[in-house]
CSV table of C-alpha atoms in Angstrom, one decimal:
chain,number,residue,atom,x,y,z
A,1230,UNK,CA,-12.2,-49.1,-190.2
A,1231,UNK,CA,-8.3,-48.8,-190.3
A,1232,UNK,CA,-7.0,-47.2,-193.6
A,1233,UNK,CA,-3.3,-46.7,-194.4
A,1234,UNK,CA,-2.4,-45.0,-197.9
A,1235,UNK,CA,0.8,-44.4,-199.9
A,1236,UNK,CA,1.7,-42.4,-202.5
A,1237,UNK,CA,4.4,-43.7,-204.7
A,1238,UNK,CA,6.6,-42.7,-208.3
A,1239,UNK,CA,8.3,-44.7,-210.4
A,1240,UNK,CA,11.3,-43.1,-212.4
A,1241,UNK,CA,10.5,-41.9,-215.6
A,1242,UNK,CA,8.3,-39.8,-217.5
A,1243,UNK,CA,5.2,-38.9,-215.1
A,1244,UNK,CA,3.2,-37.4,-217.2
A,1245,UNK,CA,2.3,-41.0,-219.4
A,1246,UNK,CA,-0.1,-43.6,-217.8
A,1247,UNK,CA,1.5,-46.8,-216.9
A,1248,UNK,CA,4.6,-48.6,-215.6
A,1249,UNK,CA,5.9,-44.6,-215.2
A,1250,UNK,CA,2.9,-43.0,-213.5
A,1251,UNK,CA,2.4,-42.1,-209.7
A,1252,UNK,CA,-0.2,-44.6,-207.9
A,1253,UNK,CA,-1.9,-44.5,-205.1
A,1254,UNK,CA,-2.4,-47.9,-202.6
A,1255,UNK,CA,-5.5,-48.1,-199.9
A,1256,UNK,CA,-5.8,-51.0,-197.9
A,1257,UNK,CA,-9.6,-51.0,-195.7
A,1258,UNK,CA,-10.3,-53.6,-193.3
A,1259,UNK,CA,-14.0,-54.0,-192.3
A,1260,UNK,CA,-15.1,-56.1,-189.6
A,1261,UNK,CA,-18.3,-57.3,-188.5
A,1262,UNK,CA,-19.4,-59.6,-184.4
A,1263,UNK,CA,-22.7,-61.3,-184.3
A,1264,UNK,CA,-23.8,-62.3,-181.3
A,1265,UNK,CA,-23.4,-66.3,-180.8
A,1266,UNK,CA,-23.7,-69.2,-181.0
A,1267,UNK,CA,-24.9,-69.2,-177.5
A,1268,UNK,CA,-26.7,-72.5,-177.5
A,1269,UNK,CA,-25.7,-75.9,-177.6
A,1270,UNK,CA,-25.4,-77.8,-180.5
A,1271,UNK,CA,-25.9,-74.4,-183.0
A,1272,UNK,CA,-23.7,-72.2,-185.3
A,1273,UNK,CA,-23.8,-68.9,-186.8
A,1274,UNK,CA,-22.4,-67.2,-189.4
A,1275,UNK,CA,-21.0,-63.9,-189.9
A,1276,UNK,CA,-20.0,-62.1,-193.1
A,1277,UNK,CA,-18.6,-58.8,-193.8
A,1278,UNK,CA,-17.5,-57.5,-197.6
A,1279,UNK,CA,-15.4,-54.4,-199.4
A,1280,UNK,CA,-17.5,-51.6,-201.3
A,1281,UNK,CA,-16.5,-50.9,-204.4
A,1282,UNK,CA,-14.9,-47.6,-203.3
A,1283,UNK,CA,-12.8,-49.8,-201.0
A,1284,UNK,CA,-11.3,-51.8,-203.7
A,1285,UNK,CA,-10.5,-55.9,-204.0
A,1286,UNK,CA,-10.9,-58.5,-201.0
A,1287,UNK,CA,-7.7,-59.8,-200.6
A,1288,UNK,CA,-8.3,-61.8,-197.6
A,1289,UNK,CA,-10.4,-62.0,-194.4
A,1290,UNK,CA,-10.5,-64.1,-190.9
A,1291,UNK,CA,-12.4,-64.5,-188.4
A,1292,UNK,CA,-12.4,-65.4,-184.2
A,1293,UNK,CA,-14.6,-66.5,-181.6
A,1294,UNK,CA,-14.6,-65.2,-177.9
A,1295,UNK,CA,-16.9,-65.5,-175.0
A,1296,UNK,CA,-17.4,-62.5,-172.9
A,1297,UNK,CA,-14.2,-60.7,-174.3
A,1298,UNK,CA,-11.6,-63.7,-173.3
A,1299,UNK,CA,-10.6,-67.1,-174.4
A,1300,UNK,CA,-14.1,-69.4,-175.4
A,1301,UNK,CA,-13.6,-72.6,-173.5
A,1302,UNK,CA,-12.9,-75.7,-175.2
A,1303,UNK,CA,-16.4,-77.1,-175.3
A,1304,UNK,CA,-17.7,-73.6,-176.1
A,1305,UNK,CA,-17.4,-72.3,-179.7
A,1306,UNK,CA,-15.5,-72.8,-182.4
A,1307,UNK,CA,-14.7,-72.3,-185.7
A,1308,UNK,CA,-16.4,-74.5,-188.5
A,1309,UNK,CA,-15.0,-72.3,-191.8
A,1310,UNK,CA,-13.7,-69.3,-192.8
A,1311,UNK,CA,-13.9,-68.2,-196.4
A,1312,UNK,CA,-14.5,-65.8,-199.5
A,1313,UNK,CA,-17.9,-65.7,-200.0
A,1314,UNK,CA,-21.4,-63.7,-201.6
A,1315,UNK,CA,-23.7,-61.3,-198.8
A,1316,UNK,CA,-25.5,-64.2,-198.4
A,1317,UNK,CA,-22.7,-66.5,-196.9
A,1318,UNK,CA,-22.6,-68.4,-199.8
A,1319,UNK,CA,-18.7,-69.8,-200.5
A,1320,UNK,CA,-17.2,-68.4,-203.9
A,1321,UNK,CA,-16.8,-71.1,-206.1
A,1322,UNK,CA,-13.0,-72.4,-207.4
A,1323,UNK,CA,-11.5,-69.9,-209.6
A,1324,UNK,CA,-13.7,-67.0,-208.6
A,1325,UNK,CA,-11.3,-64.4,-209.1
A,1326,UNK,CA,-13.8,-61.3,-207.8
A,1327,UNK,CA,-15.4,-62.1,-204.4
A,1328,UNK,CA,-16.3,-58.9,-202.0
A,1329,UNK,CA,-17.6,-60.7,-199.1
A,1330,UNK,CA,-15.8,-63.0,-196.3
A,1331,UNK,CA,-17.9,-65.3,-193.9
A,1332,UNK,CA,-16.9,-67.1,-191.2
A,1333,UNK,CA,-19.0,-69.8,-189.5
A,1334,UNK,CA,-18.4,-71.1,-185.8
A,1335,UNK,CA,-20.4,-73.8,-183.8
A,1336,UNK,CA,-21.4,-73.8,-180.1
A,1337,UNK,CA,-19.9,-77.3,-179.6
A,1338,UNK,CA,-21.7,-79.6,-177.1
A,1339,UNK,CA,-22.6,-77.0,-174.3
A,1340,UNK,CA,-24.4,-73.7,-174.2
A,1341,UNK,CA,-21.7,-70.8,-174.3
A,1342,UNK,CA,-23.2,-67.5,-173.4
A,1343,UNK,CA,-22.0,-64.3,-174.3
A,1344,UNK,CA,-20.2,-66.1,-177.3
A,1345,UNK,CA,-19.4,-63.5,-180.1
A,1346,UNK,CA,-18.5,-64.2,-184.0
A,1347,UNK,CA,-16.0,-62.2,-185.6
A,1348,UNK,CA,-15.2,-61.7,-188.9
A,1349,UNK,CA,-13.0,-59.5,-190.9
A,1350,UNK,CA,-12.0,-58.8,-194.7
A,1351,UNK,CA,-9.0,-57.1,-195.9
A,1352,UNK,CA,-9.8,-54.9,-199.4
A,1353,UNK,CA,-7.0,-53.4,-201.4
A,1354,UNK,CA,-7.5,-50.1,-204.1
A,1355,UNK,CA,-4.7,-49.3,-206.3
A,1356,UNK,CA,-5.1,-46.2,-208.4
A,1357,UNK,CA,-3.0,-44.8,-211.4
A,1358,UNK,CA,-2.5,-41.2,-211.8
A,1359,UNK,CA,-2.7,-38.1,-210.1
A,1360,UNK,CA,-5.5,-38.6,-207.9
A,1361,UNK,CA,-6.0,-37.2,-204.2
C-alpha cells in the first residue's frame, strides 16, 4: 500500500467550513496477483477494491507476467479491465460509486506457466477540516 497525503489552506477565514477550510487529500492504491491462467484455453480474473476508510475508486489497471518478465505472445493476455462489485461483476453505465476494480486475462492458445494476474485500484479521500 503506497499512501501520499497533503495538507492544504485556502485564503480566508479558517475557522468556517467550506471553500475557506484546510483539507486534507489521501490517495491509497491496493493491489492484488492471482496466480494464472496457466492453462490453455482459460482465464482468470482478479479484483481488488477501496475500504471506506480509503476513500473513492478513482481508477484501477491491471498486467499480466509470466515468471516475473514479459508473457509471450501466445501466453496471456488481457481480456478486460474495469470498475466492478467483489464479485467481478462490471458496474453498470452511470454507476457513479464503484469500490472494486477487476481485471480479466486469458491463457491464449498454449499453456503458460507461472502466469500471474495483476490488478490494481487507485482510491482517493478528501477531508474538510482540521483533522490529523
Amino acid at each position: 500500500m503506497h499512501v501520499a497525503r497533503a495538507r492544504c489552506a485556502r485564503e480566508g477565514n479558517s475557522s468556517t467550513r467550506g471553500p475557506h477550510s484546510l483539507f486534507r487529500v489521501a490517495t491509497t492504491a491496493r493491489f492484488e496477483e492471482v496466480d494464472g491462467p496457466n492453462t490453455a484455453s482459460t482465464g482468470t480474473t482478479a479484483t481488488t477494491g477501496c475500504s471506506r476508510a480509503d476513500g473513492q475508486l478513482v481508477s484501477g489497471g491491471n498486467v499480466t507476467t509470466a515468471d516475473f518478465g514479459k508473457a509471450a505472445s501466445g501466453g496471456p493476455h488481457l481480456n478486460g479491465s474495469f470498475p466492478s462489485d467483489a464479485a467481478c461483476t462490471p458496474s453498470a453505465d452511470g454507476n457513479s460509486d464503484p469500490s472494486y476494480w477487476t481485471a480479466s486475462s486469458h491463457s491464449g492458445g498454449s499453456p503458460s506457466e507461472g502466469s500471474y494476474s495483476d490488478v490494481w485500484a487507485l482510491c482517493l479521500d478528501v477531508r474538510h477540516g482540521h483533522e490529523k
